PDB file of C-alpha atoms in Angstrom:
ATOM      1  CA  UNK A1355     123.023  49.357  24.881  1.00 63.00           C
ATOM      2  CA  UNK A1356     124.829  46.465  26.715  1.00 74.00           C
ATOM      3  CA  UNK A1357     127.815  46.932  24.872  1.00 76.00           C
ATOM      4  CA  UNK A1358     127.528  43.509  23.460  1.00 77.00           C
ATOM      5  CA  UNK A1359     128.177  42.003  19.835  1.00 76.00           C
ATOM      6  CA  UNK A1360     124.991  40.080  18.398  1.00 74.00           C
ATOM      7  CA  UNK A1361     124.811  38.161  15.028  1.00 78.00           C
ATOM      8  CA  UNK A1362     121.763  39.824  13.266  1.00 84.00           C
ATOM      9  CA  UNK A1363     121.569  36.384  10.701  1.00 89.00           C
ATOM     10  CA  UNK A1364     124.146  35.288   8.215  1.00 93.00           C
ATOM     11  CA  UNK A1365     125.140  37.870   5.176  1.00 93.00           C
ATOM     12  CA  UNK A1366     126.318  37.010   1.925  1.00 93.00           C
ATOM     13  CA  UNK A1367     127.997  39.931  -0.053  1.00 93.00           C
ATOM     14  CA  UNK A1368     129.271  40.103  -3.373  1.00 92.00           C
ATOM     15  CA  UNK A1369     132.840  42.838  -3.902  1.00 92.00           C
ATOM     16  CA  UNK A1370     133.743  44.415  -6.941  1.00 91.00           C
ATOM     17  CA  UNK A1371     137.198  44.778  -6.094  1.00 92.00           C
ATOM     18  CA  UNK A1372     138.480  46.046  -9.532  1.00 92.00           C
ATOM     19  CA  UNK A1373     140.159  48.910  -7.239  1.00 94.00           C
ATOM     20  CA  UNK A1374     141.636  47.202  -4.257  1.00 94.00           C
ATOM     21  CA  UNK A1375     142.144  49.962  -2.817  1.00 96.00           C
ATOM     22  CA  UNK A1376     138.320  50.804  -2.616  1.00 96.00           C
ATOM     23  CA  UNK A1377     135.954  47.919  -2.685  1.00 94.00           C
ATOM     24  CA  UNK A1378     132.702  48.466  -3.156  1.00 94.00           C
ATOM     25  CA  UNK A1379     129.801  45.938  -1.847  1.00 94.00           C
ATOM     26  CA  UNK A1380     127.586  45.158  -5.394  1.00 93.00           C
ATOM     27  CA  UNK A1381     124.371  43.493  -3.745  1.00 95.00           C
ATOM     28  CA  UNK A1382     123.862  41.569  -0.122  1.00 94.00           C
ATOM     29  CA  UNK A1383     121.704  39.260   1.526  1.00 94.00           C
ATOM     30  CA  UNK A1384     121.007  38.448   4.345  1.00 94.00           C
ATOM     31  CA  UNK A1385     118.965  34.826   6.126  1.00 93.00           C
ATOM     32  CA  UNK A1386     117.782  35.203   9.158  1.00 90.00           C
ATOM     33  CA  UNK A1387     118.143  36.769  12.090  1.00 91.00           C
ATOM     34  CA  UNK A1388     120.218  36.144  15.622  1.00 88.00           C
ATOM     35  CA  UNK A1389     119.055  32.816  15.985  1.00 86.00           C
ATOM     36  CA  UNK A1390     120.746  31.999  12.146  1.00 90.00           C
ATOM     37  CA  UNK A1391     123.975  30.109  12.340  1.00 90.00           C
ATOM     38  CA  UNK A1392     126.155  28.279   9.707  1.00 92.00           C
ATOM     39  CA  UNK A1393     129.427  26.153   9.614  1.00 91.00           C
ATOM     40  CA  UNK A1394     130.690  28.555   7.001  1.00 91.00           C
ATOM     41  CA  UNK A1395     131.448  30.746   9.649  1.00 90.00           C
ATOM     42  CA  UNK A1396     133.705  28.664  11.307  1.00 89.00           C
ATOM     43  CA  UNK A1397     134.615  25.881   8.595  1.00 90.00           C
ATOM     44  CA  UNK A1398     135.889  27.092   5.181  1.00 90.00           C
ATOM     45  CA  UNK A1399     135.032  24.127   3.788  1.00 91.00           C
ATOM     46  CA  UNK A1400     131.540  24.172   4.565  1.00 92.00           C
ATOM     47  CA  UNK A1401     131.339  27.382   1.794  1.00 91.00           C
ATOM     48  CA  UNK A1402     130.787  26.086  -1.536  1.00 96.00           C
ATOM     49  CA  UNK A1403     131.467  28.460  -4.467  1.00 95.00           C
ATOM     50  CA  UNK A1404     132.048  27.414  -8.085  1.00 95.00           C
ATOM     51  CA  UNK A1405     132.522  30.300 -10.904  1.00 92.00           C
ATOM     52  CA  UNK A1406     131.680  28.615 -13.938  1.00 92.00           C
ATOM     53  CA  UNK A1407     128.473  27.035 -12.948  1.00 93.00           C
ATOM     54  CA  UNK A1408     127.888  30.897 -11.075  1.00 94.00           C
ATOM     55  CA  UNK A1409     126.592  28.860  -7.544  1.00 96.00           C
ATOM     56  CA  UNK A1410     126.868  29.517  -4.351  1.00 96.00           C
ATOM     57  CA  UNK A1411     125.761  26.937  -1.251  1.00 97.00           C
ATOM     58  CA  UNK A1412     125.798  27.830   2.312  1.00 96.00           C
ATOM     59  CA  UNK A1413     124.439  25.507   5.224  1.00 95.00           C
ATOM     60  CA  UNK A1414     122.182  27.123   7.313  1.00 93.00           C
ATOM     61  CA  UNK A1415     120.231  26.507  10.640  1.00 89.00           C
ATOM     62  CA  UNK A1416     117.785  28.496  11.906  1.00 86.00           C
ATOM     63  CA  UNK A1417     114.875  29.162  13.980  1.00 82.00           C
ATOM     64  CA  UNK A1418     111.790  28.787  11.537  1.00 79.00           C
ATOM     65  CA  UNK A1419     110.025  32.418  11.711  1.00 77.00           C
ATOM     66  CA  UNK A1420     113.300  34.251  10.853  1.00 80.00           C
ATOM     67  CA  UNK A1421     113.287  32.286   7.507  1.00 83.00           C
ATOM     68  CA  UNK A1422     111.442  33.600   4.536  1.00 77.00           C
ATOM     69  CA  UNK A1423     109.052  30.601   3.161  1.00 71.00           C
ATOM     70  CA  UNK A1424     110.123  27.982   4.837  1.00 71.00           C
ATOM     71  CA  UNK A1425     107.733  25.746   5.873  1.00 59.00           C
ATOM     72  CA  UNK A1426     109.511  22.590   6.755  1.00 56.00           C
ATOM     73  CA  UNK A1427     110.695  22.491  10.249  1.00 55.00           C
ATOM     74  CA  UNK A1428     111.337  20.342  12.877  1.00 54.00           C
ATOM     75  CA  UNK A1429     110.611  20.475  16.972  1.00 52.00           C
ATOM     76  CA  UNK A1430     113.698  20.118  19.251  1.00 53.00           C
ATOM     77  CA  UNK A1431     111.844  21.355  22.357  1.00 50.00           C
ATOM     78  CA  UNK A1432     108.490  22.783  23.258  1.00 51.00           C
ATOM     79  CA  UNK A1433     107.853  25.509  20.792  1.00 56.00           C
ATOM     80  CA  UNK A1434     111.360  25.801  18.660  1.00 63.00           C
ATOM     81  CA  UNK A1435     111.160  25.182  15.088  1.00 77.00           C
ATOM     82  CA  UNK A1436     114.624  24.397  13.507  1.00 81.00           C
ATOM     83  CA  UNK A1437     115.359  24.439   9.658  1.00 84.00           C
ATOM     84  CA  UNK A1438     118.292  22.857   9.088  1.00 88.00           C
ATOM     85  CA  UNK A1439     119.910  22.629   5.113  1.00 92.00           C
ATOM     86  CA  UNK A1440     121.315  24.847   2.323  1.00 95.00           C
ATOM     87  CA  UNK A1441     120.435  28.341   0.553  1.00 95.00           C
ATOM     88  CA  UNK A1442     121.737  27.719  -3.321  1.00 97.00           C
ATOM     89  CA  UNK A1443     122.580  30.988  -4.746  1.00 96.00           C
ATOM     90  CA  UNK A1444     123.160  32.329  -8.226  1.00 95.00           C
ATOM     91  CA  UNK A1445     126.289  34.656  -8.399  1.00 92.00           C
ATOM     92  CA  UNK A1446     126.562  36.941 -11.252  1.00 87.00           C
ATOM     93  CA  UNK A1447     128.276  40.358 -11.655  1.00 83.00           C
ATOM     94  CA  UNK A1448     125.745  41.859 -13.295  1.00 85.00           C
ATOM     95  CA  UNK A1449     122.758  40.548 -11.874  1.00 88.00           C
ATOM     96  CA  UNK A1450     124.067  39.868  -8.615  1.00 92.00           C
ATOM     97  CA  UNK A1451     123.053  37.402  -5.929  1.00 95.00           C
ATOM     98  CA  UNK A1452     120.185  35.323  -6.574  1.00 95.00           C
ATOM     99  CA  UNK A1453     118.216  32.562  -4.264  1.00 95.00           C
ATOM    100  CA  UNK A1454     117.977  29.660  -6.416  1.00 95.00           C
ATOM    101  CA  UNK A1455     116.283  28.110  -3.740  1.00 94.00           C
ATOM    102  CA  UNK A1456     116.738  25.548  -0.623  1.00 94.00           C
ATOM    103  CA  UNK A1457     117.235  22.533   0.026  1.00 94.00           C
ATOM    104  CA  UNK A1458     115.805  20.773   3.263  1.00 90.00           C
ATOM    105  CA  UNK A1459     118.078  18.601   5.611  1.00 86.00           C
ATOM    106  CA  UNK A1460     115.608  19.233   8.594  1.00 79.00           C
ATOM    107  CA  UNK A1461     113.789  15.918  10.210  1.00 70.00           C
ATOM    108  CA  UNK A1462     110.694  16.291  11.354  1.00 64.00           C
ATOM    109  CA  UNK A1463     110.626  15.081  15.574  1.00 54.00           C
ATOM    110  CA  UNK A1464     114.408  14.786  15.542  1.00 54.00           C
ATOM    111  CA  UNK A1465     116.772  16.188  18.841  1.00 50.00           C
ATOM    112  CA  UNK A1466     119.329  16.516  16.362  1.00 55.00           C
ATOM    113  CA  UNK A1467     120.118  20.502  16.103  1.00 58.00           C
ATOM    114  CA  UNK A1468     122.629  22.337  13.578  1.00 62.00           C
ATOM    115  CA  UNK A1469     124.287  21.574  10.144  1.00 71.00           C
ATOM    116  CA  UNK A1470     127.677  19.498  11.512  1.00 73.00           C
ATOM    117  CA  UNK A1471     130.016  18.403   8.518  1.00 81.00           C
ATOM    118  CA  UNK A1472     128.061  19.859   5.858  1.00 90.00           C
ATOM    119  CA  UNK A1473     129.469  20.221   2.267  1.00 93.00           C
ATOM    120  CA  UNK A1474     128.473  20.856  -1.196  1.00 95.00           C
ATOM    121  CA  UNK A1475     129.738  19.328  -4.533  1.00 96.00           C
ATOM    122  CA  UNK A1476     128.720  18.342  -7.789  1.00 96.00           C
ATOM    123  CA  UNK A1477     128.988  16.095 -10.780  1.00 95.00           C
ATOM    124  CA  UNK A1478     128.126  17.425 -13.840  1.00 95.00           C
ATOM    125  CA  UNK A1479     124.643  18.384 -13.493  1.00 96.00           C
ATOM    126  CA  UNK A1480     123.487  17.050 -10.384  1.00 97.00           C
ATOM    127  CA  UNK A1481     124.142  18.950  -6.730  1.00 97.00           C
ATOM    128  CA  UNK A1482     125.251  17.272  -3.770  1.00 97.00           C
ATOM    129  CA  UNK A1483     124.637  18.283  -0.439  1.00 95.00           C
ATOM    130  CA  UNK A1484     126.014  16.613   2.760  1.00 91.00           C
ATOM    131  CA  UNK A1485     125.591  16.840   5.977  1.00 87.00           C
ATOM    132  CA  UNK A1486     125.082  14.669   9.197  1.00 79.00           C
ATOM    133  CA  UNK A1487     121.583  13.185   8.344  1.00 80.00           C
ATOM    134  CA  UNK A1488     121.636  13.418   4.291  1.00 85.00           C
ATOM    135  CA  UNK A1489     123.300  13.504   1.480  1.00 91.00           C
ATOM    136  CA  UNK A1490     121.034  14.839  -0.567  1.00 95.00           C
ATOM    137  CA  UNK A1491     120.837  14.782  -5.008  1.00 97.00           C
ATOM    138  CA  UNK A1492     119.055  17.627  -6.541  1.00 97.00           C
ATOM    139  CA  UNK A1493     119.243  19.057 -10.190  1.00 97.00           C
ATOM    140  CA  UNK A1494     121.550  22.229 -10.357  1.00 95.00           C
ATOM    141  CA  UNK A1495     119.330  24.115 -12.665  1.00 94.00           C
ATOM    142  CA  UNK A1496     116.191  23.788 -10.989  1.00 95.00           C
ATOM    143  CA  UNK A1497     116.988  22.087  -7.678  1.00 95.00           C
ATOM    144  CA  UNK A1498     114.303  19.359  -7.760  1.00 96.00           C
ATOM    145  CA  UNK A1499     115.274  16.672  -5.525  1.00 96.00           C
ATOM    146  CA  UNK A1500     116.762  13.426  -7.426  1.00 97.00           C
ATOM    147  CA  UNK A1501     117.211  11.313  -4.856  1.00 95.00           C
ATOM    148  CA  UNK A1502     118.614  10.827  -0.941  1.00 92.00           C
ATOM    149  CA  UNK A1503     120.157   8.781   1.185  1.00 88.00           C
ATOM    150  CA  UNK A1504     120.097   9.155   4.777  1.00 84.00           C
ATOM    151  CA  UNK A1505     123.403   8.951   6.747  1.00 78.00           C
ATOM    152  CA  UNK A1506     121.732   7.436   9.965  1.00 68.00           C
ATOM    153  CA  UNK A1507     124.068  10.338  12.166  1.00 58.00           C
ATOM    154  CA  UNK A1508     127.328   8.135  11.651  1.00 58.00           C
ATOM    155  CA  UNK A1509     128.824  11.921   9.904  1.00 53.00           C
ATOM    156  CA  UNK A1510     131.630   9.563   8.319  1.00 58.00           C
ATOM    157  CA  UNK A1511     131.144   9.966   4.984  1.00 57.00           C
ATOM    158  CA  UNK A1512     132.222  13.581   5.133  1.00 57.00           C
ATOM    159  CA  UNK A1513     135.704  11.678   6.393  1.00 58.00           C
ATOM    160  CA  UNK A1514     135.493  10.058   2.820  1.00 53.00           C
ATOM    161  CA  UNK A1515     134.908  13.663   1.116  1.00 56.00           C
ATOM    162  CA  UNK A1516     138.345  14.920   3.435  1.00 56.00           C
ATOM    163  CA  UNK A1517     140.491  12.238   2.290  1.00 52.00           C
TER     164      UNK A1517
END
């Protein structure tokens, strides 16, 4: 009614665009609601996407409720729960788009707020995720966490990942 634009979360979409001329959307998803933000909307190299392993890895940060069974969180002021990390989807064309899962870059008690410098990568079968806090190792199948290492807020190693 205000005439305003408002984000209603973040929406992943998969196009079968075997007719360019009409696309048609195949299956969507969306995280979140208006408090949902990620660097993929702004940074292209925040989107991860990688055909022949079929995954997909956005960063996401959000308010807490709007999330779907998430349970780790962390207060930034009186009352706000912030989830900060990555959804990990399966693409497919005939099954879709499929949560694999998420993995956490949240810190419990921490001021720090949003998913700055985040990227995705992997070697052979292990998934990394990076962002300002983490980088993070987790198994690409299942996502079970390897190992981490926490970046202490410096955000330079993603200056190592750009060079």
């Amino acid at each position: 009614g205000s005439g305003r634009v408002q984000q209603l979360g973040v929406k992943v979409a998969l196009f079968d665009v075997s007719d360019v001329s009409d696309p048609k959307v195949v299956d969507d998803f969306v995280i979140g609601d208006s408090s949902t933000h990620s660097e993929a909307l702004n940074n292209h190299k925040a989107f991860f996407f990688d055909k022949k392993k079929k995954i997909l890895s956005i960063p996401i940060s959000s308010d807490v409720h709007s999330l779907d069974g998430i349970s780790d969180s962390k207060m930034i002021a009186p009352d706000w729960n912030r989830w900060n990390g990555f959804y990990i989807f399966g693409l497919d064309t005939e099954d879709g788009i499929n949560l694999k899962g998420t993995i956490t870059h949240s810190e419990k008690n921490s001021r720090y707020y949003g998913m700055g410098n985040s990227r995705t990568f992997y070697i052979e079968e292990v998934l990394y995720t990076v962002a300002d806090l983490y980088l993070k190792m987790n198994f690409i199948n299942n996502l079970e966490e390897i190992n981490s290492l926490k970046l202490e807020k410096t955000g330079k190693f993603i200056n190592y990942l750009e060079d």
